[in-house]
Coordinates of C-alpha atoms in Angstrom, one line a residue:
Chain A
M890 CA 0.0 0.0 -0.1
T891 CA 1.5 3.3 -1.0
T892 CA 1.0 6.5 1.2
L893 CA -0.8 9.3 -0.6
A894 CA 0.8 12.7 -0.6
P895 CA -1.0 15.0 1.7
L896 CA -3.9 16.9 -0.3
Y897 CA -2.6 20.2 0.9
P898 CA 1.0 21.3 1.5
T899 CA 1.6 21.5 5.1
H900 CA 2.5 25.1 6.4
Q901 CA 6.1 25.6 7.4
P902 CA 6.3 29.2 8.7
R903 CA 9.3 31.0 7.5
K904 CA 12.0 31.6 10.1
L905 CA 12.2 35.2 11.2
K906 CA 15.5 36.8 10.3
V907 CA 17.2 38.6 13.5
A908 CA 20.1 40.9 13.5
T909 CA 22.0 42.2 16.5
V910 CA 24.6 44.7 17.2
S911 CA 26.4 46.3 20.1
L912 CA 27.1 49.9 19.3
A913 CA 28.4 52.2 22.3
G914 CA 27.7 49.4 24.7
C915 CA 29.6 46.7 26.7
F916 CA 28.1 43.6 25.2
G917 CA 26.5 42.9 28.4
C918 CA 23.1 42.9 26.9
H919 CA 24.2 40.3 24.4
M920 CA 25.6 38.2 27.4
S921 CA 22.3 38.5 29.1
F922 CA 20.5 37.5 25.8
L923 CA 22.8 34.2 25.8
D924 CA 21.5 33.5 29.4
I925 CA 18.5 32.3 28.0
D926 CA 20.7 29.2 28.0
E927 CA 19.0 26.0 26.4
R928 CA 16.0 28.1 25.3
I929 CA 18.4 29.3 22.4
L930 CA 17.9 25.8 20.8
E931 CA 14.0 26.5 20.8
L932 CA 14.7 30.0 19.6
I933 CA 16.6 28.9 16.5
E934 CA 13.8 26.7 15.4
H935 CA 12.0 30.1 14.8
V936 CA 14.6 32.6 13.9
E937 CA 17.7 32.7 11.7
F938 CA 20.5 35.0 12.8
D939 CA 21.6 37.7 10.3
R940 CA 24.4 40.1 11.2
S941 CA 25.3 39.5 14.9
P942 CA 28.2 38.9 17.1
L943 CA 27.0 35.4 17.1
T944 CA 27.5 34.9 13.3
D945 CA 30.2 37.3 12.5
I946 CA 28.3 38.5 9.4
K947 CA 29.6 42.0 8.9
H948 CA 26.7 43.7 6.9
V949 CA 23.1 43.5 7.9
G950 CA 20.6 42.1 5.2
H951 CA 16.9 42.5 5.2
C952 CA 15.5 41.3 8.6
D953 CA 12.4 41.0 10.5
I954 CA 13.9 42.1 13.9
G955 CA 17.0 44.2 14.7
L956 CA 18.2 44.3 18.3
I957 CA 20.3 47.5 19.0
E958 CA 22.5 47.4 22.2
G959 CA 24.3 50.5 23.1
G960 CA 23.9 54.2 22.2
L961 CA 25.7 56.4 19.7
C962 CA 29.0 57.7 20.6
N963 CA 30.7 57.9 17.2
S964 CA 29.9 58.3 13.6
E965 CA 30.2 54.6 12.9
N966 CA 27.5 53.9 15.4
V967 CA 25.2 56.2 13.5
E968 CA 25.9 54.7 10.1
V969 CA 25.3 51.2 11.5
L970 CA 22.2 52.2 13.2
R971 CA 20.8 53.8 9.9
D972 CA 21.8 50.8 8.0
F973 CA 19.8 48.5 10.6
R974 CA 16.8 50.8 10.4
K975 CA 16.8 50.5 6.6
H976 CA 17.0 46.7 6.9
C977 CA 14.7 45.7 9.8
K978 CA 11.2 45.7 9.8
T979 CA 11.0 46.0 13.6
L980 CA 13.9 47.8 15.5
V981 CA 14.3 47.3 19.2
A982 CA 16.3 49.4 21.6
V983 CA 17.9 47.0 24.0
G984 CA 19.3 48.0 27.3
A985 CA 19.9 51.3 29.4
C986 CA 22.6 52.7 26.9
A987 CA 20.4 52.3 23.7
I988 CA 17.4 53.8 25.5
N989 CA 18.9 56.8 27.4
G990 CA 22.8 56.8 26.5
G991 CA 23.6 54.8 29.7
L992 CA 27.1 54.8 31.0
P993 CA 28.8 56.2 27.9
A994 CA 26.5 59.2 28.2
Q995 CA 27.9 60.1 31.6
R996 CA 30.5 61.9 29.5
N997 CA 28.0 64.4 28.2
H998 CA 28.5 67.1 30.7
L999 CA 32.2 67.1 30.0
D1000 CA 33.9 68.8 27.1
L1001 CA 35.0 66.3 24.5
G1002 CA 38.2 68.0 23.5
E1003 CA 39.2 68.3 27.1
I1004 CA 38.5 64.5 27.6
L1005 CA 40.7 63.5 24.7
Q1006 CA 43.4 65.8 25.9
D1007 CA 43.2 64.4 29.5
V1008 CA 43.3 60.8 28.3
Y1009 CA 45.9 61.0 25.4
G1010 CA 47.7 64.1 26.1
S1011 CA 48.3 65.1 29.6
R1012 CA 47.7 62.1 31.7
T1013 CA 50.7 61.2 33.9
G1014 CA 52.7 58.2 32.7
M1015 CA 52.1 58.8 29.0
S1016 CA 55.3 58.0 26.8
A1017 CA 56.9 60.8 24.8
G1018 CA 55.1 61.8 21.6
S1019 CA 51.6 60.7 22.8
A1020 CA 48.9 62.2 21.0
I1021 CA 45.1 61.9 20.4
P1022 CA 44.7 59.3 17.9
N1023 CA 43.8 60.5 14.5
D1024 CA 44.0 57.6 12.1
P1025 CA 41.5 58.3 9.2
E1026 CA 40.0 54.8 9.8
L1027 CA 39.0 55.7 13.3
P1028 CA 35.4 56.9 13.4
L1029 CA 35.0 60.4 14.9
P1030 CA 33.5 60.5 18.4
L1031 CA 30.2 62.5 18.6
N1032 CA 30.3 65.6 20.7
K1033 CA 27.6 63.9 23.1
V1034 CA 26.5 60.4 23.4
H1035 CA 22.9 59.9 22.2
P1036 CA 20.3 57.2 22.6
I1037 CA 19.2 55.7 19.3
H1038 CA 15.6 57.0 19.2
E1039 CA 17.0 60.5 18.9
V1040 CA 18.3 59.3 15.3
V1041 CA 16.0 56.7 14.0
H1042 CA 12.4 55.6 14.6
V1043 CA 12.5 52.8 17.3
D1044 CA 9.6 50.4 17.4
Y1045 CA 10.2 48.8 20.9
F1046 CA 12.2 49.4 24.0
L1047 CA 13.5 46.5 26.0
P1048 CA 15.0 48.3 29.3
G1049 CA 17.4 46.9 31.8
C1050 CA 21.2 47.0 32.4
P1051 CA 21.0 44.6 31.1
P1052 CA 17.6 43.3 30.5
P1053 CA 17.2 40.0 32.2
A1054 CA 17.3 36.8 30.1
D1055 CA 13.8 36.2 31.0
A1056 CA 12.9 39.6 29.6
F1057 CA 14.6 38.7 26.3
W1058 CA 12.8 35.4 26.2
R1059 CA 9.3 37.1 26.9
F1060 CA 9.9 40.1 24.7
L1061 CA 10.9 37.8 21.7
T1062 CA 8.1 35.1 22.2
D1063 CA 5.6 37.8 22.5
L1064 CA 6.9 39.5 19.3
M1065 CA 7.2 36.2 17.3
A1066 CA 3.7 35.2 18.3
G1067 CA 2.4 38.7 16.9
R1068 CA 1.6 39.9 20.5
T1069 CA 2.6 43.4 21.7
P1070 CA 5.5 42.7 24.0
H1071 CA 4.6 43.1 27.7
L1072 CA 7.3 42.8 30.3
G1073 CA 5.2 43.3 33.6
H1074 CA 6.6 43.6 37.0
G1075 CA 9.8 41.7 37.7
L1076 CA 11.0 41.8 34.1
M1077 CA 10.7 45.6 33.7
H1078 CA 13.8 47.1 35.2
Y1079 CA 16.0 50.1 34.5
D1080 CA 18.9 48.8 36.6
Chain B
M416 CA -24.5 57.7 42.8
S417 CA -23.4 55.9 46.1
T418 CA -25.0 52.8 47.1
S419 CA -23.2 52.4 50.2
T420 CA -25.4 51.6 53.2
A421 CA -23.0 52.1 56.1
T422 CA -22.3 55.7 55.3
P423 CA -24.7 56.7 52.7
D424 CA -23.7 60.3 52.3
A425 CA -19.9 59.9 52.6
S426 CA -18.7 57.9 49.5
F427 CA -17.6 58.7 45.9
T428 CA -17.0 56.3 43.2
L429 CA -13.4 55.6 41.9
D430 CA -13.5 53.7 38.4
G431 CA -16.9 52.6 39.4
E432 CA -16.2 51.4 42.9
D433 CA -17.5 53.0 46.1
V434 CA -14.8 54.6 48.2
P435 CA -15.9 55.9 51.6
F436 CA -14.3 59.3 52.9
R437 CA -13.9 61.2 56.1
P438 CA -14.8 64.9 56.1
G439 CA -11.9 67.0 54.9
E440 CA -10.2 64.2 53.1
T441 CA -9.0 64.6 49.5
I442 CA -9.8 61.9 46.9
L443 CA -6.2 60.7 46.9
Q444 CA -6.3 60.2 50.8
A445 CA -9.5 58.4 50.8
A446 CA -8.6 56.3 47.9
Q447 CA -5.5 55.2 49.5
R448 CA -7.0 54.5 52.8
A449 CA -9.5 52.3 50.9
G450 CA -6.6 50.4 49.4
H451 CA -6.7 51.9 46.0
Y452 CA -3.6 53.2 44.1
V453 CA -3.7 56.7 42.5
P454 CA -0.2 57.0 41.0
H455 CA 1.6 60.1 42.5
L456 CA 5.0 61.6 43.2
C457 CA 4.8 64.9 45.0
W458 CA 2.2 63.8 47.4
H459 CA 3.0 62.1 50.8
P460 CA 0.5 61.1 53.5
E461 CA 2.5 63.0 56.1
F462 CA 2.6 66.4 54.3
H463 CA 0.1 68.9 53.1
P464 CA -0.6 68.4 49.4
H465 CA 1.4 70.2 46.8
G466 CA -0.4 69.5 43.6
S467 CA 2.7 70.0 41.4
C468 CA 3.6 66.8 39.7
R469 CA 0.1 66.1 38.2
V470 CA 0.8 62.4 38.0
C471 CA -2.3 61.9 40.4
T472 CA -4.5 63.9 37.8
V473 CA -8.0 62.1 37.8
K474 CA -11.2 63.1 36.0
V475 CA -13.9 64.2 38.6
N476 CA -17.3 64.2 37.1
G477 CA -15.5 64.5 33.7
R478 CA -13.2 67.6 34.7
A479 CA -9.5 66.9 35.3
G480 CA -8.1 67.6 38.7
A481 CA -5.2 66.4 40.9
A482 CA -6.5 63.8 43.2
C483 CA -4.2 65.1 45.9
T484 CA -5.9 68.5 46.2
V485 CA -9.5 67.9 45.2
Q486 CA -11.7 67.4 48.2
A487 CA -13.8 64.3 48.3
A488 CA -17.4 64.9 48.2
A489 CA -20.5 62.6 48.3
G490 CA -21.6 61.3 44.8
L491 CA -18.5 62.3 42.9
A492 CA -17.8 60.2 39.9
V493 CA -13.9 59.7 39.8
E494 CA -12.1 58.2 36.8
S495 CA -8.4 57.4 37.5
S496 CA -7.0 54.2 35.8
T497 CA -8.4 54.8 32.4
D498 CA -6.4 54.4 29.1
E499 CA -6.4 58.2 28.4
L500 CA -5.3 59.1 31.9
N501 CA -2.7 56.5 32.1
A502 CA -1.2 57.6 28.8
H503 CA -1.0 61.0 30.1
R504 CA 0.7 59.9 33.4
K505 CA 3.3 58.0 31.2
T506 CA 4.1 61.1 29.1
L507 CA 4.6 63.1 32.4
L508 CA 7.0 60.5 33.7
Q509 CA 8.8 60.5 30.4
M510 CA 9.4 64.2 30.6
L511 CA 10.6 64.0 34.3
F512 CA 13.1 61.3 33.2
V513 CA 14.5 63.3 30.1
E514 CA 14.5 66.5 32.1
G515 CA 17.0 65.1 34.6
N516 CA 20.0 62.6 34.5
H517 CA 18.2 59.4 35.6
F518 CA 21.1 56.9 35.2
C519 CA 19.3 54.1 37.3
P520 CA 22.2 51.5 37.1
S521 CA 24.5 53.8 39.1
C522 CA 22.0 55.0 41.7
E523 CA 21.8 53.9 45.1
K524 CA 18.1 54.5 45.2
S525 CA 17.4 52.2 42.3
G526 CA 14.7 49.5 43.4
N527 CA 13.6 51.8 46.2
C528 CA 12.7 54.8 44.0
L529 CA 9.2 56.2 43.6
L530 CA 9.8 57.7 40.2
Q531 CA 11.2 54.4 38.9
A532 CA 8.5 52.3 40.5
T533 CA 5.8 54.7 39.2
A534 CA 7.3 54.4 35.6
Y535 CA 7.5 50.5 35.8
E536 CA 3.8 50.5 36.9
A537 CA 2.9 52.8 34.1
G538 CA 4.7 50.5 31.7
M539 CA 7.2 53.2 30.5
E540 CA 9.6 51.3 28.4
G541 CA 11.5 54.2 26.9
P542 CA 11.8 57.9 27.3
H543 CA 10.1 58.9 23.9
F544 CA 11.5 62.4 24.2
E545 CA 15.1 63.7 23.5
E546 CA 17.3 63.8 26.5
F547 CA 18.3 67.0 28.1
Y548 CA 21.5 65.9 29.9
P549 CA 21.5 68.8 32.2
D550 CA 24.7 69.8 33.9
R551 CA 23.9 69.5 37.6
P552 CA 27.1 68.9 39.8
V553 CA 26.7 66.9 43.0
D554 CA 27.0 68.5 46.4
A555 CA 29.3 66.4 48.5
S556 CA 30.1 69.0 51.1
H557 CA 28.2 67.5 54.1
P558 CA 30.2 65.0 56.0
D559 CA 27.0 62.4 56.1
I560 CA 24.6 63.3 53.3
L561 CA 25.3 63.4 49.5
L562 CA 23.1 65.7 47.2
D563 CA 22.8 64.3 43.6
F564 CA 20.7 67.0 41.9
D565 CA 20.6 65.0 38.6
R566 CA 17.6 63.0 39.9
C567 CA 15.6 66.0 41.3
I568 CA 11.9 65.9 40.2
L569 CA 11.0 69.2 42.2
C570 CA 8.5 67.4 44.4
E571 CA 9.4 69.7 47.1
L572 CA 9.1 67.1 49.8
C573 CA 12.5 67.9 51.3
V574 CA 11.4 71.5 51.3
R575 CA 8.2 70.7 53.2
A576 CA 10.0 68.3 55.7
S577 CA 12.9 70.6 56.5
A578 CA 10.3 73.6 57.0
D579 CA 7.4 71.7 58.5
V580 CA 9.0 68.9 60.6
D581 CA 12.5 69.9 61.1
G582 CA 12.0 73.6 61.5
R583 CA 15.4 74.3 59.5
N584 CA 14.3 75.6 56.2
I585 CA 17.2 74.1 54.6
F586 CA 15.9 73.4 51.1
A587 CA 14.1 75.8 48.7
I588 CA 13.0 75.9 45.0
A589 CA 14.6 78.7 43.0
G590 CA 14.4 79.9 39.3
H591 CA 11.5 79.7 36.9
G592 CA 10.2 77.5 34.0
I593 CA 12.9 75.0 32.8
D594 CA 15.5 76.7 35.1
T595 CA 13.7 75.8 38.3
H596 CA 15.9 74.0 40.6
L597 CA 16.4 72.8 44.2
V598 CA 18.9 75.1 46.2
V599 CA 20.3 74.8 49.7
N600 CA 19.7 77.9 52.1
S601 CA 23.1 78.4 53.2
P602 CA 25.8 81.3 52.7
S603 CA 27.8 79.2 50.3
G604 CA 24.8 77.3 48.9
K605 CA 26.4 74.2 50.0
L606 CA 24.8 71.5 52.4
G607 CA 28.0 71.3 54.4
D608 CA 27.2 74.9 55.7
T609 CA 23.9 73.9 57.1
D610 CA 23.0 72.2 60.5
M611 CA 21.3 69.2 58.6
T612 CA 21.8 65.9 60.3
L613 CA 20.9 62.3 59.1
A614 CA 18.1 62.3 61.9
D615 CA 16.2 65.1 60.0
R616 CA 13.0 64.0 58.3
A617 CA 14.5 65.9 55.1
A618 CA 17.3 63.5 55.0
S619 CA 14.9 60.4 54.5
I620 CA 12.0 61.9 52.7
C621 CA 13.5 62.1 49.2
P622 CA 11.4 59.7 46.9
V623 CA 14.2 59.6 44.4
G624 CA 17.8 59.5 44.7
V625 CA 18.9 63.1 45.5
I626 CA 19.2 63.1 49.3
L627 CA 21.3 60.0 50.2
P628 CA 23.2 59.0 53.3
K629 CA 26.9 58.6 52.6
R630 CA 28.8 55.5 53.1
R631 CA 25.7 53.3 52.7
G632 CA 25.5 51.3 49.4
F633 CA 24.1 48.0 48.4
A634 CA 22.9 47.1 51.9
V635 CA 20.1 45.5 50.2
P636 CA 21.1 44.0 46.8
I637 CA 19.6 45.2 43.4
G638 CA 16.8 42.7 42.7
E639 CA 15.6 42.3 46.4
R640 CA 14.6 46.1 47.1
R641 CA 11.2 47.5 47.8
Y642 CA 9.8 47.7 44.3
D643 CA 11.7 44.7 43.0
V644 CA 9.7 42.7 45.4
K645 CA 6.3 44.3 45.1
T646 CA 4.9 46.9 42.8
V647 CA 4.1 50.4 44.0
A648 CA 0.4 49.8 43.4
E649 CA 0.2 47.3 46.4
P650 CA -1.2 48.7 49.5
G651 CA 1.5 49.7 52.1
N652 CA 4.0 50.0 49.3
Q653 CA 2.8 53.2 47.6
E654 CA 5.4 55.5 49.5
A655 CA 9.2 55.2 48.9
S656 CA 10.1 57.3 51.8

C-alpha cells in the first residue's frame, strides 16, 4: 500500500530573520541574551540570525527584527544604526545605553576635547610623543552620546542594564507570536 | 451615585467602585486609605498636598483635577485608571526622566525609587523624548549626606519636611520654568554649611535619589529592594520614603 501525498501542502512558517549589534555598549546585553541558555535551541527553530556577534556576518541584510544594544558615541555607530533601520522591519532599543545613553552618556557634561586631551595628552605616565589618535580609519567621536531613538524611529524598547534573560525571552516570544511585547513587574527594570 | 449603606452620604466612586471618605479628606487620601492606588510623586501622606507633579490627575465628574488637592465629596464620579489618563501619566513620567539625568544603574536609590517604580507601573519602556542631559554637579560638602541634583523631580518634599517637621528651612526651590531647581539655604549654597543631620525628616523623605546618606551602599542587593519585590500599586508599598 502506498501512502498518498497530503492533499494540501503542510504549512512551514518561514524563520524570522534577526540581526543584533552592540554600538556604544559593553556587550552585557548580548551576554544576558545568551543567558536564555538552552532556550536558544528553541529560539533557532523559529529564527535565523543575520548580522550579529553570534554569526560574525559583517553587513546587515533584510531582517524582521533588529536588536540594538548601546547608544551612539561615534559616527560609525550612527551609520550602522541607520543601516539597521533601513533593513529591519522591527527595530528594538535593547538596554539602558540604547534607551537613554547609559554609562557612555556620563561624559555628556564634559567637553569632548578636554576629555581626549586628558586621556591621550596630559595624563601622567604617558610615553613621549603621545597624541590624540587621528588615524583616518577611526570613526570620529560625537560631541555627545545619544540614545538611538534620537536618530532613527524605534519600534520597541527593552529596558534593563542589562535586561534579564527572561525579559529577552518574554519579549521575543511575544513578538514572534504577533503580540505586543509586555514585560510586566519583575522583568521591567531600568537597573 | 453611592449605594453604600454604612455611610450613605460619605462616599464617591473611583473607577466605578465605592470609596468612603471622612470629612476634609482629599480624593487621594480616601482612595489610598481604601486600598486603591492613584499614581503620585509629590504627594506624601505625612505632608500637605502640593499638587505640582500632576501624576495623580483624575477626572472628577468629567473634569481633570489633581486627586491630591480635590476634596472628596459625596456622589462624585472619579475616573483614574483609564487608558487616556494612564497615557498622560506615562508622558509626564517620560518628561521627568529626560529633564534630569536618571541613570538608574548607578543610583543607590534604584529599586527603592518612587519615580522608577511609578514608571514601571505605568509601563514606561522608553523615554520617547530627547534627553536634556542637564549639567547638575553633586554637592558632597556635607560629612554624612550626599546631594545628587541629577535626579531631582522638584516634588518639594524635602522643602516641606525641612520647614514643617525639622524647622530648619534648609531646602528651597529657585528659578523659573525650565531653570527651576532645588537650592540649599546656606551662605555658600552648600549643604555642608547647614546644620542638617541624618536624623532630620528631610534626610529620609526624598522619593528619588537626590538626598542620600553617605557610606551606605548596596545594603540590600539590586533585585531584592522594595519595588523589586512588590509593585508600587500594592497597599502599604505606595510611598518610597
